[in-house]
Short mmCIF file of C-alpha atoms in Angstrom, two decimals:
data_model
loop_
_atom_site.label_atom_id
_atom_site.label_comp_id
_atom_site.label_asym_id
_atom_site.label_seq_id
_atom_site.Cartn_x
_atom_site.Cartn_y
_atom_site.Cartn_z
CA MET J 1294 99.75 38.52 89.13
CA ALA J 1295 98.07 41.93 89.27
CA ASP J 1296 100.74 43.06 91.73
CA LYS J 1297 103.46 41.95 89.32
CA LYS J 1298 101.93 43.94 86.48
CA ALA J 1299 101.58 47.09 88.60
CA ASP J 1300 105.18 46.69 89.77
CA LEU J 1301 106.47 47.06 86.20
CA ALA J 1302 105.58 50.75 86.18
CA GLY J 1303 108.54 51.64 88.37
CA PRO J 1304 108.68 55.31 89.48
CA GLY J 1305 105.43 57.20 89.20
CA ILE J 1306 103.31 54.92 91.41
CA GLY J 1307 103.08 55.74 95.09
CA THR J 1308 101.44 57.75 97.85
CA TYR J 1309 102.75 59.86 100.70
CA GLU J 1310 100.88 57.66 103.13
CA GLU J 1311 103.11 54.83 101.95
CA LEU J 1312 106.22 57.02 102.03
CA GLU J 1313 105.55 58.05 105.63
CA LYS J 1314 106.00 54.40 106.60
CA ILE J 1315 109.31 54.21 104.72
CA LEU J 1316 111.25 57.23 105.98
CA PRO J 1317 113.36 56.38 109.05
CA ASN J 1318 112.35 57.74 112.46
CA ASP J 1319 115.79 57.28 114.05
CA TYR J 1320 117.88 59.28 111.59
CA ASN J 1321 120.73 61.61 112.49
CA PRO J 1322 122.77 62.78 109.49
CA ILE J 1323 126.48 62.08 109.89
CA LEU J 1324 127.52 65.17 107.91
CA ASN J 1325 125.94 68.61 108.12
CA PRO J 1326 124.87 70.40 104.90
CA LYS J 1327 128.23 72.19 104.43
CA GLU J 1328 130.24 69.02 105.02
CA THR J 1329 127.88 67.15 102.72
CA GLN J 1330 128.63 69.51 99.83
CA ARG J 1331 132.38 69.15 100.30
CA ALA J 1332 132.06 65.38 100.55
CA LEU J 1333 129.85 64.93 97.50
CA TYR J 1334 132.19 66.97 95.31
CA ALA J 1335 135.08 64.83 96.52
CA VAL J 1336 133.08 61.77 95.47
CA LYS J 1337 132.08 63.40 92.17
CA ASN J 1338 135.65 64.32 91.22
CA TYR J 1339 137.00 60.92 92.23
CA ILE J 1340 134.40 59.01 90.21
CA GLU J 1341 134.76 61.12 87.08
CA GLU J 1342 138.55 60.87 87.09
CA ASN J 1343 138.72 57.16 87.88
CA LEU J 1344 135.81 56.06 85.74
CA CYS J 1345 137.60 57.59 82.78
CA LYS J 1346 140.85 55.82 83.75
CA GLU J 1347 139.26 52.41 84.29
CA LEU J 1348 137.08 52.39 81.17
CA GLY J 1349 139.18 54.46 78.78
CA LEU J 1350 136.75 57.38 78.62
CA MET J 1351 137.01 61.15 78.21
CA MET J 1352 134.66 63.77 79.63
CA VAL J 1353 132.51 65.54 76.98
CA GLN J 1354 129.65 68.02 76.86
CA VAL J 1355 126.10 66.66 76.70
CA PRO J 1356 122.81 68.25 75.56
CA LEU J 1357 119.98 69.26 77.87
CA ILE J 1358 117.55 69.58 74.94
CA VAL J 1359 117.29 67.65 71.67
CA ASP J 1360 115.34 67.95 68.42
CA VAL J 1361 112.21 65.76 68.47
CA GLU J 1362 112.90 64.61 64.90
CA SER J 1363 116.28 63.17 65.89
CA GLY J 1364 114.64 60.34 67.85
CA VAL J 1365 117.53 60.37 70.35
CA ASN J 1366 115.59 61.14 73.50
CA ASP J 1367 115.42 58.32 76.01
CA MET J 1368 111.88 56.95 76.45
CA LEU J 1369 113.02 55.05 79.60
CA ASP J 1370 110.59 52.20 79.05
CA ARG J 1371 108.39 50.79 76.31
CA ASP J 1372 104.87 51.36 77.60
CA GLY J 1373 104.77 55.11 76.93
CA SER J 1374 104.13 55.97 80.58
CA ARG J 1375 107.02 58.42 80.97
CA THR J 1376 107.07 61.11 78.33
CA PRO J 1377 109.56 63.98 77.93
CA ILE J 1378 108.83 67.67 78.29
CA GLN J 1379 108.37 69.13 74.81
CA PHE J 1380 108.27 72.74 73.65
CA HIS J 1381 108.23 74.74 70.43
CA ILE J 1382 111.03 77.14 69.49
CA SER J 1383 109.44 79.55 67.01
CA ASN J 1384 112.84 80.88 65.81
CA ASP J 1385 113.02 83.39 62.96
CA TYR J 1386 109.32 84.30 63.08
CA ASN J 1387 108.48 80.59 62.84
CA LYS J 1388 110.17 80.27 59.45
CA HIS J 1389 112.74 77.79 60.78
CA PRO J 1390 111.15 76.42 63.96
CA ILE J 1391 112.36 73.55 66.10
CA ASP J 1392 110.26 71.25 68.24
CA ALA J 1393 112.53 70.36 71.12
CA GLN J 1394 112.44 68.00 74.09
CA VAL J 1395 114.22 68.12 77.43
CA VAL J 1396 116.31 64.96 77.66
CA GLN J 1397 115.24 62.19 80.03
CA ALA J 1398 118.68 60.60 79.65
CA ALA J 1399 121.45 60.75 77.06
CA THR J 1400 121.42 57.04 76.25
CA LYS J 1401 120.94 57.28 72.49
CA TRP J 1402 122.74 60.60 72.02
CA LYS J 1403 125.93 59.11 73.49
CA ARG J 1404 126.14 56.39 70.88
CA LEU J 1405 125.81 58.90 68.07
CA ALA J 1406 128.46 61.00 69.83
CA LEU J 1407 130.91 58.09 69.66
CA ALA J 1408 130.81 58.41 65.88
CA GLU J 1409 130.95 62.22 66.02
CA TYR J 1410 134.13 62.09 68.10
CA GLY J 1411 135.66 59.29 66.03
CA MET J 1412 135.87 56.85 68.94
CA LYS J 1413 137.52 53.53 68.15
CA PRO J 1414 136.92 50.25 70.05
CA GLY J 1415 138.30 50.69 73.55
CA GLU J 1416 137.61 54.44 73.55
CA GLY J 1417 134.59 56.18 74.98
CA LEU J 1418 133.01 59.20 76.58
CA CYS J 1419 131.55 60.22 79.92
CA THR J 1420 129.13 63.06 80.60
CA ASP J 1421 127.89 65.06 83.56
CA MET J 1422 124.30 64.62 82.42
CA LYS J 1423 121.32 66.57 83.77
CA ALA J 1424 117.77 65.64 82.82
CA VAL J 1425 114.11 66.11 83.74
CA ARG J 1426 111.66 63.26 84.24
CA LYS J 1427 108.29 64.82 84.93
CA ASP J 1428 106.36 61.58 85.45
CA TYR J 1429 108.23 60.35 88.53
CA PHE J 1430 106.55 60.12 91.91
CA LEU J 1431 108.66 62.33 94.18
CA ASP J 1432 109.74 60.18 97.10
CA HIS J 1433 112.96 59.56 99.06
CA ASP J 1434 115.05 58.40 96.08
CA HIS J 1435 113.23 59.70 92.98
CA SER J 1436 113.00 63.30 91.80
CA SER J 1437 112.07 65.09 88.60
CA TYR J 1438 115.64 66.38 88.37
CA VAL J 1439 118.06 63.62 87.37
CA ASP J 1440 121.86 63.77 87.41
CA GLN J 1441 123.92 60.91 85.99
CA TRP J 1442 127.35 60.00 84.79
CA ASP J 1443 126.12 58.89 81.40
CA TRP J 1444 128.94 57.02 79.65
CA GLU J 1445 129.38 55.09 76.42
CA LYS J 1446 132.29 53.07 74.99
CA ALA J 1447 132.94 51.68 71.50
CA ILE J 1448 133.46 47.91 71.39
CA THR J 1449 133.97 45.14 68.83
CA GLU J 1450 131.46 42.46 67.83
CA LYS J 1451 133.53 39.89 69.78
CA GLU J 1452 133.09 41.95 72.95
CA ARG J 1453 129.31 41.77 72.79
CA ASN J 1454 129.14 39.06 75.45
CA LEU J 1455 128.42 38.44 79.13
CA HIS J 1456 132.09 38.19 80.08
CA TYR J 1457 132.90 41.65 78.75
CA LEU J 1458 129.82 43.11 80.43
CA THR J 1459 130.78 41.51 83.76
CA LYS J 1460 134.37 42.79 83.65
CA THR J 1461 133.09 46.30 82.88
CA VAL J 1462 130.66 46.20 85.81
CA GLU J 1463 133.48 45.07 88.11
CA LYS J 1464 135.56 48.07 87.06
CA ILE J 1465 132.66 50.41 87.79
CA TRP J 1466 132.17 48.85 91.22
CA LYS J 1467 135.91 49.29 91.91
CA VAL J 1468 135.50 53.02 91.23
CA ILE J 1469 132.39 53.35 93.41
CA LYS J 1470 134.09 51.51 96.29
CA GLY J 1471 137.21 53.61 95.79
CA SER J 1472 135.19 56.81 96.09
CA GLU J 1473 133.71 55.56 99.37
CA LYS J 1474 137.19 54.93 100.80
CA HIS J 1475 138.41 58.27 99.45
CA VAL J 1476 135.71 60.34 101.15
CA GLN J 1477 136.06 58.39 104.40
CA LYS J 1478 139.64 59.67 104.64
CA MET J 1479 138.15 63.17 104.71
CA TYR J 1480 135.33 62.24 107.09
CA PRO J 1481 136.23 59.12 109.15
CA GLU J 1482 132.89 59.41 110.95
CA LEU J 1483 131.26 57.97 107.81
CA ARG J 1484 132.63 54.60 108.93
CA THR J 1485 129.97 53.48 111.37
CA LYS J 1486 128.54 50.14 112.50
CA LYS J 1487 125.03 51.56 112.34
CA TYR J 1488 125.29 51.99 108.58
CA PRO J 1489 127.68 49.39 107.10
CA ASP J 1490 129.87 50.28 104.12
CA LEU J 1491 129.23 48.91 100.65
CA PRO J 1492 130.59 45.35 100.25
CA GLU J 1493 133.93 44.88 98.49
CA LYS J 1494 132.45 42.74 95.73
CA LEU J 1495 129.23 42.48 93.76
CA THR J 1496 127.16 39.33 93.40
CA PHE J 1497 126.08 38.65 89.80
CA LEU J 1498 122.70 37.03 89.18
CA HIS J 1499 120.31 36.73 86.24
CA ALA J 1500 116.79 38.08 86.56
CA GLU J 1501 115.65 34.58 85.60
CA GLU J 1502 117.57 33.06 88.52
CA ILE J 1503 116.05 35.53 90.98
CA LEU J 1504 112.55 34.72 89.73
CA ASP J 1505 113.28 31.02 90.32
CA MET J 1506 114.20 31.89 93.93
CA PHE J 1507 111.11 34.03 94.57
CA PRO J 1508 108.51 33.02 91.95
CA ASP J 1509 105.50 34.57 93.70
CA LEU J 1510 107.01 37.96 94.51
CA PRO J 1511 106.78 41.05 92.27
CA ARG J 1512 110.04 42.56 91.06
CA LYS J 1513 110.77 45.09 93.80
CA GLN J 1514 110.04 42.54 96.50
CA ARG J 1515 112.33 40.03 94.75
CA GLU J 1516 115.09 42.63 94.73
CA THR J 1517 114.51 43.41 98.40
CA ALA J 1518 114.66 39.72 99.26
CA ILE J 1519 117.88 39.03 97.35
CA LEU J 1520 119.56 42.09 98.89
CA GLN J 1521 119.01 40.58 102.33
CA LYS J 1522 121.39 37.81 101.31
CA TYR J 1523 123.70 39.78 99.01
CA PRO J 1524 123.83 43.52 99.89
CA ALA J 1525 125.18 44.50 96.44
CA VAL J 1526 124.06 42.73 93.27
CA PHE J 1527 124.21 43.11 89.52
CA ILE J 1528 121.08 41.71 87.90
CA TYR J 1529 121.52 40.53 84.29
CA GLY J 1530 118.81 40.46 81.65
CA ILE J 1531 116.40 43.26 82.51
CA GLY J 1532 113.77 43.63 79.80
CA TRP J 1533 113.50 40.02 78.70
CA THR J 1534 110.07 38.48 79.36
CA LEU J 1535 110.51 35.90 82.11
CA LYS J 1536 108.62 32.62 82.47
CA ASP J 1537 105.94 34.24 84.64
CA GLY J 1538 104.99 36.34 81.61
CA TYR J 1539 106.56 39.62 82.78
CA PRO J 1540 109.97 41.22 82.32
CA HIS J 1541 111.94 41.90 85.51
CA GLU J 1542 111.35 45.55 84.62
CA MET J 1543 110.28 47.40 81.48
CA ARG J 1544 113.29 48.42 79.41
CA ALA J 1545 113.32 50.38 76.15
CA ALA J 1546 113.70 48.32 72.99
CA ASP J 1547 116.30 50.45 71.23
CA TYR J 1548 119.37 50.76 73.44
CA ASP J 1549 120.17 47.85 75.80
CA ASP J 1550 120.34 44.37 74.30
CA TRP J 1551 118.04 42.26 76.51
CA ILE J 1552 117.24 39.57 73.95
CA THR J 1553 120.60 37.89 73.21
CA GLU J 1554 120.87 34.36 74.56
CA THR J 1555 123.50 33.78 77.25
CA THR J 1556 124.38 31.04 79.73
CA SER J 1557 124.39 31.12 83.52
CA LYS J 1558 127.39 29.90 85.54
CA ASP J 1559 125.69 26.54 86.03
CA GLY J 1560 125.03 26.15 82.31
CA ARG J 1561 121.37 27.15 82.04
CA PRO J 1562 120.14 29.23 79.07
CA MET J 1563 119.54 32.87 79.99
CA HIS J 1564 118.97 36.14 78.14
CA GLY J 1565 120.26 39.67 78.03
CA LEU J 1566 123.52 41.62 77.89
CA ASN J 1567 122.43 44.35 80.29
CA GLY J 1568 121.56 44.89 83.92
CA ASP J 1569 121.41 47.04 87.06
CA ILE J 1570 123.56 47.47 90.17
CA LEU J 1571 121.41 47.50 93.28
CA VAL J 1572 122.57 47.82 96.88
CA TRP J 1573 120.94 47.59 100.27
CA ASN J 1574 120.60 51.05 101.82
CA PRO J 1575 120.99 50.58 105.60
CA VAL J 1576 119.69 54.11 106.27
CA THR J 1577 116.34 53.73 104.51
CA ARG J 1578 116.38 49.95 104.93
CA ARG J 1579 115.37 49.59 101.29
CA ARG J 1580 116.62 48.51 97.89
CA HIS J 1581 118.67 51.22 96.21
CA GLU J 1582 119.51 51.29 92.50
CA LEU J 1583 122.82 52.91 91.53
CA THR J 1584 123.24 52.25 87.84
CA SER J 1585 121.60 50.78 84.76
CA MET J 1586 123.83 49.71 81.87
CA GLY J 1587 124.44 47.20 79.12
CA VAL J 1588 125.81 46.15 75.78
CA ARG J 1589 123.80 48.08 73.21
CA VAL J 1590 121.70 46.62 70.42
CA ASN J 1591 123.25 45.85 67.06
CA ALA J 1592 121.29 45.90 63.78
CA ALA J 1593 119.87 42.41 64.30
CA THR J 1594 118.85 42.72 67.96
CA LEU J 1595 117.43 46.21 67.42
CA LYS J 1596 115.09 44.85 64.77
CA LYS J 1597 114.05 41.88 66.94
CA GLN J 1598 113.38 44.01 70.01
CA LEU J 1599 111.38 46.57 68.02
CA GLU J 1600 109.31 43.75 66.52
CA LEU J 1601 108.65 42.22 69.95
CA THR J 1602 107.46 45.55 71.33
CA GLY J 1603 105.49 46.71 68.29
CA LEU J 1604 107.77 49.67 67.65
CA THR J 1605 109.16 48.96 64.19
CA HIS J 1606 108.09 52.47 63.10
CA PHE J 1607 111.07 53.75 65.12
CA LEU J 1608 113.29 52.54 62.27
CA LYS J 1609 112.51 55.78 60.42
CA PHE J 1610 114.52 57.85 62.95
CA PRO J 1611 118.14 58.80 62.18
CA TYR J 1612 119.42 57.10 65.35
CA HIS J 1613 117.79 53.79 64.49
CA GLN J 1614 118.86 54.07 60.86
CA ALA J 1615 122.45 54.58 62.01
CA ILE J 1616 122.35 51.31 63.97
CA ALA J 1617 120.61 49.42 61.17
CA ASN J 1618 123.15 50.66 58.61
CA GLY J 1619 126.19 50.24 60.84
CA THR J 1620 127.25 53.90 60.65
CA ILE J 1621 127.72 54.26 64.41
CA PRO J 1622 129.93 52.05 66.60
CA LEU J 1623 128.85 48.98 68.50
CA SER J 1624 128.95 50.01 72.12
CA ILE J 1625 128.43 49.40 75.81
CA GLY J 1626 127.18 52.11 78.12
CA GLY J 1627 125.16 53.14 81.11
CA GLY J 1628 124.05 55.80 83.51
CA ILE J 1629 125.30 55.98 87.10
CA GLY J 1630 122.96 58.01 89.27
CA GLN J 1631 125.01 60.76 90.87
CA SER J 1632 122.68 61.72 93.71
CA ARG J 1633 121.79 58.06 94.30
CA THR J 1634 125.50 57.29 94.66
CA TYR J 1635 126.04 60.25 97.03
CA MET J 1636 123.12 58.98 99.13
CA ALA J 1637 124.67 55.54 99.47
CA ILE J 1638 128.24 56.66 100.14
CA LEU J 1639 127.40 59.58 102.45
CA LYS J 1640 124.71 57.51 104.22
CA LYS J 1641 121.79 59.83 103.61
CA ALA J 1642 118.08 59.17 104.04
CA HIS J 1643 116.78 61.35 101.22
CA LEU J 1644 117.81 62.44 97.74
CA GLY J 1645 117.04 66.03 98.73
CA GLU J 1646 120.00 66.04 101.12
CA VAL J 1647 122.43 65.87 98.18
CA SER J 1648 120.40 67.40 95.33
CA VAL J 1649 118.58 70.72 94.97
CA THR J 1650 115.25 70.36 93.19
CA VAL J 1651 111.49 70.75 93.76
CA TRP J 1652 109.60 68.79 96.40
CA PRO J 1653 105.97 69.10 97.55
CA LYS J 1654 105.32 70.69 100.92
CA ILE J 1655 103.91 67.45 102.31
CA LEU J 1656 107.23 65.71 101.69
CA LYS J 1657 109.35 68.55 103.07
CA ASP J 1658 107.25 68.63 106.25
CA MET J 1659 107.52 64.87 106.57
CA CYS J 1660 111.30 65.04 106.29
CA ALA J 1661 111.64 67.94 108.76
CA LYS J 1662 109.90 65.85 111.45
CA ARG J 1663 112.47 63.12 110.90
CA ASN J 1664 115.63 65.23 111.08
CA ILE J 1665 116.12 65.06 107.30
CA PHE J 1666 117.43 68.37 105.93
CA VAL J 1667 116.11 68.76 102.38
CA LEU J 1668 118.06 71.36 100.39
CA GLU J 1669 116.14 74.20 98.73
#
């Protein structure tokens, strides 16, 4: 069980000795750096345009920094292990200062923005979000610089269910698959037997079902195992404590609803109106997360989840008050990792091939020996 507990930490745990065993030794990039840039912008433009069409969204501006007192920064988990960068803006000789944080994601801000823009049920927003997560271990698919299509959509109370979540995920997958086909028209060489394309359809499974299949494995190993059978899955119910005493993964208590009772296809009681899309990456031969999303908490589930996690003091923040008082819309939303998606569609071995950020010398040297061109 110790391995299961350690596995909950997610990014931030790792060594370069371990990473050296992971990076492929037989890698030859299909596209050179110039072609890669053209291809990733083709993917980016396609996804932004079609995500908005499929989900009824509009592109909007998004903050890079937020006021600490607003409580809208994303804490990413509920164990306090990943904290945002914070700094003081003295402003006006410190007469009107602001303590600010660099966003880790725009999860909470987006829901407030729905109210600011007057979004009605069926309407929503999409952002080209940039963030910094300083507590990540910098490996082949995690960096301190994060880029996401962070989106949020207003919904009705009747739409807070598993069916609506599933249909939304299917639309997102349609867009991701469409972007793959779109870029392959530009670069047919991306179609290769060595690295199979993404499957046409997702397989939907509950975290509780996957635990039943692999009860002794920690979370990442369970995901790896299920992806051998189904190379693209959506896992429902991430955050709910499973029968082995651990959640599938730690999930913050104040955005996704992971407590609501649901029912599996075969009629078993399950939990959670959220989940992740994971795919098998044939280049790295590893699990590869593309997006995390879900139906957001309402007043009742927010209170329950804060009580379960010992965070009821959060109710003092404006964001949490807005949910409790019903002054912001009920919503569904998520974050699609841009660079992660480029990696999967352009069949890359490392995030640094599609994203410019900081990497330690040990990692850059390791990549150079393996024909992986990390951008600087």
